[in-house]
Amino acid sequence: MRSSGPIEAGLPGDTPSGVAAAAGAVADPREAEFQALIDTDQRIEPRDWMPDAYRKTLIRQIAQHAHSEIIGMQPEGNWITRAPSLRRKAILMAKVQDEAGHGLYLYCAAETLGVDRAELIDLLHQGRQKYSSIFNYPTLTWADVGAIGWLVDGAAITNQIPLCRCSFGPYARAMVRVCKEESFHQRQGFELLYALSHGTPAQDAMAQDAVDRWWWPSLEMLGPPDAESPHSAQSMAWGIKRFSNDALRQRFVDMVAPQAVVLGLTPPDPELRWNEERGHYDFGACDFEELRRVVGGDGPCNRRRAAHHLKAHEDGAWVREAAAAYAAKHAATTAAA
Amino acid sequence: MTLVVAGAAAVYTLRIADDCLVLSHRLAQWSSWAPALEDDVALTNIALDLLGQARAMYARTAELDGTGRSEDDYAFMREEREFVNCQLVEQENGDFARTIVRQLLCSTWQLSQWQALTTSTDAQVAAVAARAVKEAAYHRDHATDWTLRLGDGTDESHRRMETALDTLWPFVDELFESDPVTRDVVTSGVGPDPETLRREWDAYVGHVLADATLTVPESSWKPSGGRRGLHTEPFGYMLAEMQHLHRSFPGVTW
Amino acid sequence: MSEETPAPLWEVFIRSKRGLSHNHVGSLHAPDAEMALRNARDVYTRRMEGVSIWVVPSASVTASSPDEKDSFFDPAADKPYRHPTFYSIPKEVQQL
């Protein structure tokens, strides 16, 4: 559900992961076959030959997508115990649970490429794999839950629908399953905000405040501008990325701008307006310096998110070990029988 | 808001609703903290089931007590002394062992209670029970699977399970207490005599613990009082967190 | 690198209703078959009733080679479609 893909690609200082074989190296003859599959919009499956760089890029992208789902459980889960009605509580619990499930599907898709989930978790803990920067922001009020549903899930959907046609079969299929289950997430966020913006003045103010804080980070979530994403071209050639960051951003704004009108909430962008000539919304410039800072580790919640995930993992070690020990004991018993 | 006791049946259904709500809330606290993602999903499933049961029973209670209160009125607008859940469900999660032990003890009891309630003379309660038995059976099986794995896993997991059992066992007796309310619902056929559920419970739990190489604890301390609104100290903190936002904006729609 | 032995991987097949066949829906980790079934119910069916679930250790799946007309691929029948060797990542690599 969460978009992780473009964030780390193309930021200055990053080592390119998607660079093809160095000039002068002999191309593998199987590469032509592989590229032909992609060019005819067929799926690459785990047992197919694939360039090393394709495998590496996909592992990273899918893993970071999975990490995003899991880390994303934290800011929203933050309000489960304080949900202001039983109905909202049930909805939020189900939504956060969906995110866990999506993480699961994605880790399993990544594993088909020859890594183990435990390795990927380790990389996350070491900071060598990342997650979507949007989850480094705090959920300060109940309205933030709605803003995440409406804006963050909206941006994620914008990124995910094209991924349903990604060239790698397991990832594409995971995305189809995710998109199906996610149909209610954005709608629930919208509905939550609608109830607030059409409630008391205090509720309306809460909703507006949340939108003020989540609007720009949601736009930035779709990644750095095309000019700063040199690896996008390779990802597109490989059918991993279908649309550029800027194209996705425009699509997202075109979707949510009219929704904001229905909500009666004002996005914090004085330049946001419909451009009849272009047939799209004009909007202001994102602060990509901020995105860089947050991706680099200096967002409001980076340390908290990381510590939480690490602690949960470490606290659970004895449980996982016990389950393995029990399985081993009983496998031995069965074998001896 | 003062508690209006319109009749024993209303108090009885309220007890069940409170049991489910409080246990659901405790389980929901595990979100993003579980030992593995699969367990996060499983615990939330159980919490969602229990929340659904709570909501259904609050709805029935409102009809029975004649106040027409909403489920949110019950959950968010009552004081600590008005909640009538048993003390076991409000116990803090502790580590995964304590949560699993609490689940084993509760689900086994809830399953037998829901089974009895499928033949309640109150048609609505029977309808809720028909669905809840399947859920409770799953909850009990989940807790059983984990009890076996943690009890008969490693030395550490075994030790943690023994500690958890020692901590929670004293709260078991309250589950099977009878009082004027339960005697009334037995007479009217709305619900079973709690004491009659004990033998089956002892047999099942005893069997699971034995398989898990765990010892059935003994306790001289037998706390009680939840049914009379006397709770343990952690409960107040749980309610404060749960109710704060709702109470900050009285009467609004969310 | 974690010192824990990861729980084994299982492939999950679901038959959503009578008359249909089991379909592969994905995979999950579990320490043993019973937990794998339970996890599969929780994750892949969200506990819908009337659903039949098979779980198979990934290591037990034997796969054919794709595109057998192409001699590029190793024709020997191989183990699961998940590569059996862990893909180890040298520490010097900044990104995977």
XYZ file of C-alpha atoms in Angstrom:
687
model
C 0.000 0.000 0.000
C 2.780 2.365 0.743
C 4.990 3.755 -1.956
C 8.613 3.257 -1.226
C 10.089 3.033 -4.665
C 11.286 6.379 -5.853
C 12.455 7.924 -2.585
C 15.978 6.633 -2.496
C 16.498 6.476 -6.220
C 18.388 9.359 -7.629
C 19.146 11.322 -4.488
C 22.634 12.796 -4.621
C 25.157 10.634 -2.904
C 23.296 7.381 -3.366
C 25.187 4.605 -5.058
C 23.250 3.685 -8.143
C 21.716 0.287 -7.820
C 20.136 0.185 -11.185
C 23.115 0.784 -13.413
C 23.542 -1.739 -16.168
C 26.801 -3.496 -16.941
C 29.783 -1.209 -17.376
C 30.536 -0.070 -20.869
C 32.739 -2.546 -22.636
C 31.495 -5.674 -20.825
C 30.030 -8.410 -23.031
C 26.256 -8.473 -22.771
C 24.762 -11.780 -21.665
C 22.805 -13.316 -24.571
C 20.004 -14.158 -22.197
C 19.542 -10.467 -21.618
C 17.934 -10.043 -25.029
C 15.404 -12.726 -24.191
C 14.761 -11.094 -20.828
C 14.298 -7.639 -22.350
C 12.014 -9.077 -25.032
C 9.717 -10.433 -22.340
C 9.561 -7.008 -20.750
C 9.049 -5.190 -24.016
C 6.088 -7.432 -24.842
C 4.620 -6.689 -21.397
C 5.078 -10.244 -20.158
C 6.040 -11.109 -16.641
C 9.443 -12.116 -15.375
C 9.034 -14.949 -12.878
C 11.443 -15.907 -10.105
C 13.022 -18.820 -11.949
C 13.726 -16.767 -15.047
C 17.215 -15.548 -15.810
C 17.519 -11.868 -14.988
C 20.326 -9.325 -14.899
C 21.958 -9.031 -11.523
C 21.154 -5.348 -11.390
C 17.468 -6.036 -12.076
C 17.385 -8.519 -9.219
C 19.202 -6.116 -6.883
C 16.970 -3.185 -7.772
C 13.839 -5.234 -7.266
C 14.949 -6.694 -3.961
C 15.642 -3.219 -2.712
C 12.432 -1.712 -4.037
C 10.157 -4.508 -2.855
C 11.861 -4.742 0.529
C 11.600 -1.001 1.073
C 7.982 -1.141 0.070
C 7.435 -3.885 2.645
C 9.312 -1.924 5.305
C 7.093 1.062 4.539
C 3.965 -0.957 5.222
C 5.305 -2.140 8.550
C 6.703 1.175 9.732
C 3.465 2.782 8.549
C 1.641 0.762 11.192
C 3.252 2.926 13.851
C 1.906 6.416 13.143
C -1.611 5.143 12.545
C -1.522 2.511 15.257
C -0.655 5.375 17.551
C -4.377 6.226 17.692
C -5.932 2.783 18.083
C -6.184 2.936 21.860
C -7.580 6.462 21.732
C -10.023 6.125 18.841
C -13.061 8.250 19.738
C -15.742 5.717 18.802
C -15.946 1.943 18.657
C -16.732 2.062 14.970
C -13.662 4.166 14.203
C -11.587 1.916 16.417
C -12.629 -1.185 14.516
C -11.957 0.474 11.176
C -8.526 1.670 12.267
C -7.557 -1.710 13.710
C -8.553 -3.390 10.459
C -6.647 -0.861 8.406
C -3.444 -1.212 10.399
C -3.834 -4.973 10.256
C -4.106 -4.732 6.482
C -0.792 -2.954 6.450
C 0.820 -5.812 8.323
C -0.654 -8.169 5.785
C 0.640 -6.081 2.909
C 4.092 -6.099 4.435
C 3.858 -9.860 4.604
C 2.895 -10.227 0.951
C 5.739 -7.947 -0.062
C 8.418 -9.630 2.043
C 7.380 -12.909 0.449
C 7.587 -11.374 -3.025
C 11.089 -10.154 -2.222
C 12.050 -13.584 -0.951
C 11.340 -15.151 -4.326
C 14.410 -13.252 -5.500
C 16.716 -15.117 -3.171
C 16.813 -13.203 0.095
C 15.383 -14.081 3.452
C 13.040 -11.808 5.382
C 15.401 -11.843 8.379
C 18.180 -10.385 6.226
C 15.895 -7.633 5.010
C 14.881 -6.785 8.570
C 18.543 -6.587 9.508
C 19.202 -4.196 6.647
C 16.327 -2.048 7.839
C 17.746 -1.998 11.359
C 21.163 -1.064 10.052
C 19.637 1.795 8.087
C 20.912 0.287 4.854
C 17.396 -0.145 3.547
C 14.830 2.552 4.005
C 11.082 3.027 4.111
C 8.830 5.721 2.826
C 9.837 9.042 4.337
C 6.219 9.991 5.001
C 6.143 7.786 8.070
C 8.781 9.858 9.770
C 6.115 12.410 10.644
C 4.114 12.247 13.879
C 0.368 11.721 14.158
C -0.419 14.499 16.582
C -4.208 14.437 16.494
C -7.031 12.111 15.549
C -7.437 14.091 12.329
C -3.947 12.984 11.296
C -5.356 9.474 10.931
C -7.797 10.827 8.368
C -5.126 12.868 6.620
C -2.959 9.784 6.270
C -5.850 7.794 4.875
C -6.811 10.482 2.402
C -3.440 11.864 1.329
C -0.810 9.257 2.092
C -2.868 6.292 0.990
C -3.980 8.377 -1.979
C -0.379 8.930 -3.009
C 0.389 5.278 -2.411
C -2.499 4.177 -4.598
C -1.304 6.525 -7.326
C 2.026 4.728 -7.229
C 0.663 1.234 -6.745
C -1.872 0.899 -9.495
C 0.818 1.107 -12.184
C 2.879 -1.389 -10.189
C 0.131 -3.954 -10.715
C 1.628 -4.156 -14.186
C 5.222 -4.246 -13.042
C 7.395 -6.667 -14.983
C 8.199 -8.910 -12.024
C 5.351 -11.381 -11.517
C 5.341 -11.833 -7.727
C 5.554 -8.071 -7.153
C 2.786 -7.342 -9.634
C 0.552 -9.993 -8.095
C 1.244 -8.721 -4.590
C 0.267 -5.262 -5.800
C -3.008 -6.540 -7.230
C -3.864 -8.110 -3.894
C -2.807 -4.964 -2.023
C -4.847 -2.662 -4.261
C -7.928 -4.839 -3.851
C -7.698 -4.792 -0.086
C -6.890 -1.159 0.011
C -10.015 0.083 -1.692
C -11.443 1.043 1.654
C -8.406 2.790 3.121
C -8.461 6.042 1.247
C -12.228 6.211 1.396
C -12.165 5.778 5.176
C -9.587 8.541 5.568
C -11.694 10.837 3.458
C -14.811 9.948 5.400
C -13.039 10.508 8.707
C -11.956 13.982 7.618
C -15.395 14.733 6.187
C -17.010 13.995 9.529
C -14.577 16.413 11.159
C -14.826 19.186 8.602
C -18.613 19.003 8.830
C -18.626 18.740 12.600
C -17.977 21.342 15.224
C -15.621 24.280 14.628
C -13.068 22.566 16.837
C -13.268 19.385 14.786
C -13.033 21.360 11.558
C -9.959 23.153 12.853
C -8.403 19.826 13.795
C -8.949 18.529 10.279
C -7.523 21.645 8.637
C -4.477 21.552 10.890
C -3.802 17.947 9.909
C -4.091 18.719 6.205
C -1.742 21.695 6.674
C 0.891 19.325 8.048
C 0.428 16.316 5.791
C -0.190 17.905 2.399
C 3.373 18.712 1.345
C 5.007 15.547 2.741
C 2.431 13.524 0.790
C 3.396 15.232 -2.446
C 7.072 14.724 -1.629
C 6.391 11.066 -0.952
C 6.146 10.435 -4.673
C 9.858 11.089 -4.931
C 12.322 13.668 -6.109
C 11.703 15.521 -9.352
C 12.462 13.727 -12.592
C 15.524 15.860 -13.166
C 17.062 14.430 -9.988
C 16.129 10.783 -10.672
C 18.715 9.382 -13.070
C 17.815 5.790 -12.287
C 14.209 6.182 -13.252
C 15.108 5.603 -16.887
C 16.610 2.185 -16.199
C 13.702 1.223 -13.944
C 11.300 2.201 -16.696
C 13.227 0.211 -19.283
C 12.893 -2.785 -17.012
C 9.176 -2.292 -16.505
C 9.606 -1.741 -12.791
C 8.591 1.871 -12.965
C 5.789 2.859 -15.259
C 5.486 6.590 -14.757
C 7.893 9.286 -13.708
C 7.734 10.825 -10.238
C 6.515 14.126 -11.592
C 3.814 12.417 -13.655
C 2.631 10.558 -10.577
C 2.705 13.733 -8.549
C 0.558 15.544 -11.096
C -1.869 12.616 -11.170
C -2.097 12.660 -7.391
C -2.756 16.389 -7.174
C -5.388 16.161 -9.902
C -7.120 13.496 -7.818
C -7.036 15.101 -4.373
C -7.509 18.776 -5.248
C -11.202 18.378 -6.110
C -11.612 16.060 -3.126
C -10.343 18.858 -0.884
C -13.149 21.052 -2.172
C -15.714 18.412 -1.228
C -14.075 18.164 2.184
C -14.239 21.893 2.629
C -10.577 21.875 3.598
C -7.912 24.083 2.070
C -4.589 22.591 0.997
C -1.721 24.822 2.191
C -0.737 25.761 -1.351
C -1.711 29.216 -2.602
C -0.583 28.234 -6.101
C -2.988 25.331 -6.362
C -5.471 26.059 -9.140
C -7.034 24.383 -12.133
C -5.288 25.183 -15.393
C -7.836 24.875 -18.181
C -5.197 25.024 -20.883
C -3.117 22.175 -19.492
C -6.110 20.230 -18.298
C -4.359 19.735 -14.957
C -3.946 21.487 -11.643
C -1.055 23.874 -11.235
C 0.598 23.574 -7.860
C 3.515 24.998 -5.930
C 7.014 23.643 -5.477
C 7.766 20.882 -3.003
C 10.592 21.358 -0.564
C 12.839 18.566 -1.735
C 15.541 19.709 0.653
C 13.205 18.671 3.416
C 12.639 15.327 1.727
C 16.380 14.814 1.536
C 16.776 15.662 5.206
C 14.000 13.338 6.285
C 15.177 10.495 4.057
C 18.652 11.072 5.393
C 17.491 10.486 8.952
C 16.574 13.872 10.366
C 12.807 13.799 10.197
C 10.718 14.213 13.380
C 10.229 10.500 13.998
C 13.030 8.598 12.286
C 14.723 7.631 15.509
C 11.481 6.738 17.198
C 10.268 4.563 14.316
C 13.562 2.736 14.133
C 13.803 2.180 17.879
C 10.227 0.889 18.026
C 10.756 -1.586 15.231
C 14.058 -2.781 16.664
C 12.638 -3.216 20.150
C 9.629 -5.164 18.928
C 11.939 -7.401 16.951
C 14.369 -7.985 19.812
C 11.605 -8.465 22.375
C 10.143 -11.137 20.142
C 13.345 -13.135 19.719
C 12.652 -15.508 22.607
C 9.195 -16.214 21.176
C 10.522 -17.052 17.736
C 13.249 -19.197 19.250
C 10.728 -21.090 21.346
C 8.559 -21.789 18.318
C 11.577 -23.089 16.417
C 12.661 -25.234 19.354
C 9.209 -26.759 19.669
C 9.084 -27.491 15.951
C 12.491 -29.147 16.101
C 11.511 -31.289 19.075
C 8.359 -32.456 17.407
C 9.935 -33.033 14.021
C 12.408 -35.311 15.768
C 9.587 -37.098 17.555
C 7.696 -37.613 14.320
C 10.803 -38.833 12.581
C 11.518 -41.308 15.335
C 7.968 -42.638 15.346
C -23.697 9.098 34.308
C -25.306 6.909 36.933
C -25.653 3.230 36.324
C -29.277 2.225 36.060
C -29.828 -1.416 36.827
C -33.037 -2.224 35.068
C -32.803 -5.920 35.564
C -30.423 -8.793 35.918
C -30.377 -9.609 32.223
C -29.139 -6.114 31.368
C -26.362 -6.353 33.936
C -25.455 -9.790 32.670
C -25.142 -8.716 29.046
C -23.215 -5.630 30.154
C -20.697 -7.846 31.928
C -20.113 -9.823 28.774
C -19.809 -6.655 26.713
C -17.303 -5.148 29.137
C -15.278 -8.388 29.238
C -15.032 -8.357 25.456
C -14.294 -4.656 25.145
C -11.535 -4.638 27.738
C -9.859 -7.781 26.444
C -10.090 -6.432 22.904
C -8.448 -3.190 23.992
C -5.587 -5.003 25.685
C -4.951 -7.101 22.582
C -5.112 -4.037 20.341
C -2.186 -2.622 22.298
C 0.012 -5.261 20.649
C -0.351 -3.664 17.224
C 3.145 -3.143 15.749
C 4.716 -4.784 18.821
C 4.117 -8.486 18.180
C 7.021 -10.983 17.845
C 6.366 -11.453 14.160
C 4.083 -9.917 11.584
C 1.987 -13.052 11.464
C 1.301 -12.697 15.182
C 0.417 -9.033 14.784
C -2.249 -10.039 12.285
C -3.486 -12.888 14.477
C -3.808 -10.827 17.658
C -5.595 -8.045 15.823
C -8.016 -10.582 14.345
C -8.867 -11.735 17.846
C -9.184 -8.156 19.055
C -11.529 -7.321 16.195
C -13.693 -10.361 16.912
C -13.958 -9.368 20.566
C -14.767 -5.782 19.679
C -17.583 -7.024 17.458
C -18.932 -9.147 20.276
C -18.730 -6.199 22.669
C -20.620 -3.928 20.297
C -23.362 -6.499 19.794
C -23.760 -6.986 23.534
C -23.815 -3.242 24.258
C -26.631 -2.947 21.736
C -28.570 -5.662 23.539
C -27.868 -4.104 26.915
C -29.288 -0.760 25.788
C -32.525 -2.489 24.835
C -32.676 -4.420 28.089
C -31.865 -1.588 30.455
C -34.216 0.767 28.696
C -31.754 3.660 28.620
C -31.276 3.617 24.863
C -27.606 4.408 25.328
C -25.232 4.003 22.411
C -22.281 1.614 22.379
C -20.019 4.652 22.684
C -21.916 5.861 25.751
C -21.138 2.561 27.445
C -17.524 2.441 26.314
C -16.489 6.051 26.775
C -18.825 7.760 29.213
C -18.853 5.403 32.177
C -16.525 5.740 35.113
C -14.190 3.004 36.248
C -16.585 1.941 39.027
C -19.344 1.384 36.498
C -17.490 -1.168 34.429
C -18.451 -4.730 35.305
C -15.825 -6.773 33.494
C -13.912 -9.413 35.399
C -10.440 -8.457 36.585
C -8.642 -11.029 34.445
C -9.336 -9.256 31.144
C -7.998 -5.945 32.378
C -4.609 -7.325 33.412
C -1.712 -5.697 31.614
C -0.296 -7.451 28.587
C 3.155 -8.023 30.032
C 5.233 -10.124 27.695
C 3.871 -12.411 24.984
C 3.691 -15.279 27.472
C 1.422 -13.363 29.797
C -0.801 -12.323 26.907
C -1.049 -15.917 25.672
C -1.832 -17.257 29.141
C -4.499 -14.610 29.601
C -5.919 -15.599 26.217
C -5.918 -19.313 27.050
C -7.722 -18.766 30.337
C -10.205 -16.275 28.883
C -10.966 -17.939 25.561
C -11.542 -21.336 27.090
C -14.009 -19.760 29.477
C -15.605 -17.537 26.825
C -16.042 -20.459 24.466
C -17.959 -22.509 27.009
C -20.011 -19.472 27.947
C -20.892 -18.687 24.326
C -21.731 -22.346 23.726
C -24.192 -22.226 26.612
C -25.585 -18.923 25.356
C -26.493 -20.360 21.961
C -29.565 -21.720 23.744
C -30.311 -18.554 25.668
C -33.976 -17.681 26.036
C -32.970 -14.230 24.849
C -33.052 -14.600 21.080
C -30.649 -11.735 20.412
C -28.088 -13.085 22.819
C -28.438 -16.508 21.233
C -27.855 -14.969 17.808
C -24.682 -13.210 18.965
C -23.559 -16.446 20.579
C -24.065 -18.448 17.397
C -21.397 -16.381 15.703
C -19.196 -15.846 18.742
C -18.712 -19.579 19.397
C -16.816 -19.974 16.157
C -14.652 -16.978 16.938
C -13.996 -18.102 20.510
C -13.089 -21.579 19.301
C -10.479 -20.049 17.048
C -9.166 -17.825 19.848
C -8.874 -20.774 22.174
C -7.081 -22.870 19.560
C -4.652 -20.052 18.825
C -3.865 -19.655 22.516
C -3.511 -23.418 22.856
C -1.038 -23.646 19.977
C 1.087 -20.930 21.524
C 0.832 -22.334 25.032
C 2.276 -25.595 23.757
C 5.061 -23.897 21.848
C 6.056 -21.559 24.638
C 5.607 -24.074 27.427
C 7.535 -26.768 25.621
C 9.904 -24.524 23.649
C 13.037 -23.229 25.314
C 13.968 -22.921 28.981
C 13.367 -19.201 28.758
C 9.934 -19.495 27.202
C 8.995 -22.153 29.750
C 10.085 -19.925 32.608
C 8.142 -16.960 31.242
C 5.026 -19.108 30.906
C 5.294 -20.346 34.486
C 5.660 -16.758 35.657
C 2.662 -15.710 33.591
C 0.550 -18.517 35.006
C 1.512 -17.620 38.556
C 0.616 -13.988 37.878
C -2.774 -14.621 36.279
C -4.062 -17.743 37.984
C -5.448 -15.893 41.007
C -7.918 -14.118 38.701
C -9.502 -17.349 37.493
C -11.965 -17.994 40.307
C -13.839 -14.781 39.585
C -14.804 -16.120 36.150
C -16.941 -18.801 37.757
C -18.545 -16.819 40.571
C -22.252 -16.747 40.938
C -24.236 -13.935 42.522
C -27.837 -12.675 42.458
C -27.438 -11.555 38.819
C -26.232 -14.903 37.568
C -28.825 -16.751 39.628
C -31.496 -14.595 38.063
C -30.365 -15.293 34.494
C -30.180 -18.996 35.215
C -33.780 -18.895 36.371
C -34.894 -16.957 33.312
C -32.809 -19.107 31.010
C -30.888 -16.173 29.624
C -27.537 -17.538 30.705
C -25.748 -20.488 32.301
C -24.660 -20.906 35.901
C -20.991 -19.851 35.799
C -20.060 -22.558 38.282
C -21.182 -25.239 35.852
C -18.564 -24.105 33.358
C -15.697 -24.756 35.761
C -15.253 -28.470 35.364
C -14.955 -28.407 31.604
C -12.606 -25.450 31.886
C -10.366 -27.195 34.406
C -10.249 -30.299 32.247
C -9.305 -28.447 29.065
C -6.814 -26.043 30.590
C -5.282 -28.767 32.743
C -4.787 -30.925 29.686
C -3.160 -28.159 27.668
C -0.846 -27.151 30.493
C 0.207 -30.758 31.007
C 0.981 -31.141 27.309
C 2.914 -27.895 27.507
C 4.922 -29.251 30.466
C 3.555 -26.442 32.628
C 2.372 -26.634 36.217
C -1.117 -25.665 37.311
C -0.457 -23.016 39.941
C -1.975 -22.849 43.358
C -2.957 -19.553 44.840
C -4.179 -18.595 48.235
C -5.000 -15.138 46.987
C -8.342 -14.982 45.186
C -9.132 -11.443 44.067
C -12.638 -10.573 43.052
C -14.926 -7.610 42.644
C -14.887 -6.754 38.977
C -18.577 -7.544 38.713
C -19.196 -4.956 41.422
C -17.076 -2.311 39.708
C -13.995 -2.934 41.823
C -11.024 -3.066 39.506
C -7.251 -3.170 39.627
C -5.106 -0.046 39.414
C -3.915 -0.495 35.803
C -7.548 -0.401 34.679
C -7.923 3.282 35.468
C -4.989 4.153 33.252
C -6.367 2.023 30.449
C -9.714 3.795 30.639
C -8.126 7.224 30.834
C -6.279 6.640 27.586
C -9.237 4.981 25.901
C -11.795 7.603 26.869
C -9.855 10.827 26.742
C -10.457 11.947 23.178
C -14.121 10.994 23.163
C -14.734 12.805 26.437
C -12.850 15.888 25.235
C -15.536 16.478 22.625
C -18.800 15.454 24.241
C -21.749 14.872 21.965
C -19.994 15.180 18.609
C -20.007 12.822 15.644
C -16.828 11.131 14.593
C 23.344 -10.407 10.419
C 20.739 -11.928 12.702
C 21.824 -15.025 14.599
C 18.364 -16.509 14.722
C 17.458 -19.325 12.399
C 14.614 -17.926 10.357
C 11.329 -19.801 10.483
C 10.857 -21.887 7.348
C 8.973 -20.573 4.348
C 5.701 -22.160 3.270
C 3.700 -21.809 0.101
C -0.013 -21.247 0.596
C -2.808 -22.596 -1.609
C -6.419 -21.612 -1.068
C -9.654 -23.039 -2.376
C -12.142 -20.284 -1.742
C -15.229 -22.366 -2.350
C -16.414 -25.799 -3.318
C -16.044 -26.654 -6.948
C -12.919 -24.598 -7.417
C -9.376 -25.828 -7.192
C -6.694 -24.631 -4.829
C -4.825 -21.569 -6.055
C -1.410 -20.392 -5.005
C -1.834 -17.110 -3.144
C 1.604 -16.476 -1.714
C 3.905 -17.566 1.034
C 4.573 -16.994 4.704
C 6.959 -17.952 7.472
C 5.995 -20.312 10.267
C 7.885 -22.641 12.563
C 5.721 -25.670 11.752
C 2.758 -26.856 9.696
C 0.063 -26.116 12.256
C 1.211 -22.551 12.732
C 1.562 -22.207 8.969
C -2.099 -23.157 8.555
C -3.142 -20.782 11.290
C -1.104 -17.937 9.855
C -2.452 -18.639 6.402
C -5.996 -18.395 7.704
C -5.209 -15.110 9.404
C -3.251 -13.527 6.598
C -4.729 -14.892 3.384
C -8.343 -15.468 4.263
C -8.838 -13.055 7.165
C -10.695 -15.981 8.599
C -13.454 -16.378 6.057
C -15.321 -19.597 6.565
C -15.607 -22.487 4.179
C -12.135 -21.983 2.858
C -9.726 -24.848 2.341
C -6.061 -24.166 2.860
C -2.997 -26.155 1.918
C 0.431 -25.212 3.167
C 3.510 -26.787 1.680
C 7.099 -26.209 2.782
C 8.734 -24.177 0.014
C 11.654 -26.556 0.161
C 9.332 -29.385 -0.910
C 8.182 -27.709 -4.078
C 9.890 -29.064 -7.162
C 9.722 -26.702 -10.097
C 10.216 -27.159 -13.788
C 12.364 -24.783 -15.790
C 10.508 -22.034 -17.570
C 10.479 -21.831 -21.363
C 11.836 -25.305 -21.902
C 12.215 -24.682 -25.588
C 15.086 -22.360 -24.750
C 18.370 -24.108 -24.165
C 19.594 -21.053 -22.271
C 18.107 -22.394 -19.062
C 19.407 -25.228 -16.997
C 17.066 -28.069 -17.922
C 17.597 -29.999 -14.700
C 14.532 -30.028 -12.488
C 15.295 -27.719 -9.667
C 14.076 -27.039 -6.195
C 11.564 -24.316 -5.439
C 11.174 -21.159 -7.417
C 12.725 -19.454 -4.509
C 16.475 -19.611 -4.864
C 17.852 -22.010 -2.301
C 20.910 -19.961 -1.490
C 20.615 -16.825 0.553
C 21.710 -13.817 -1.368
C 24.401 -12.383 0.851
C 25.072 -8.718 0.732
C 28.631 -7.574 1.317
C 28.920 -4.883 3.945
C 30.753 -2.502 1.620
C 27.739 -2.165 -0.641
C 25.943 1.058 0.308
C 22.700 0.162 -1.291
C 21.764 -3.436 -1.819
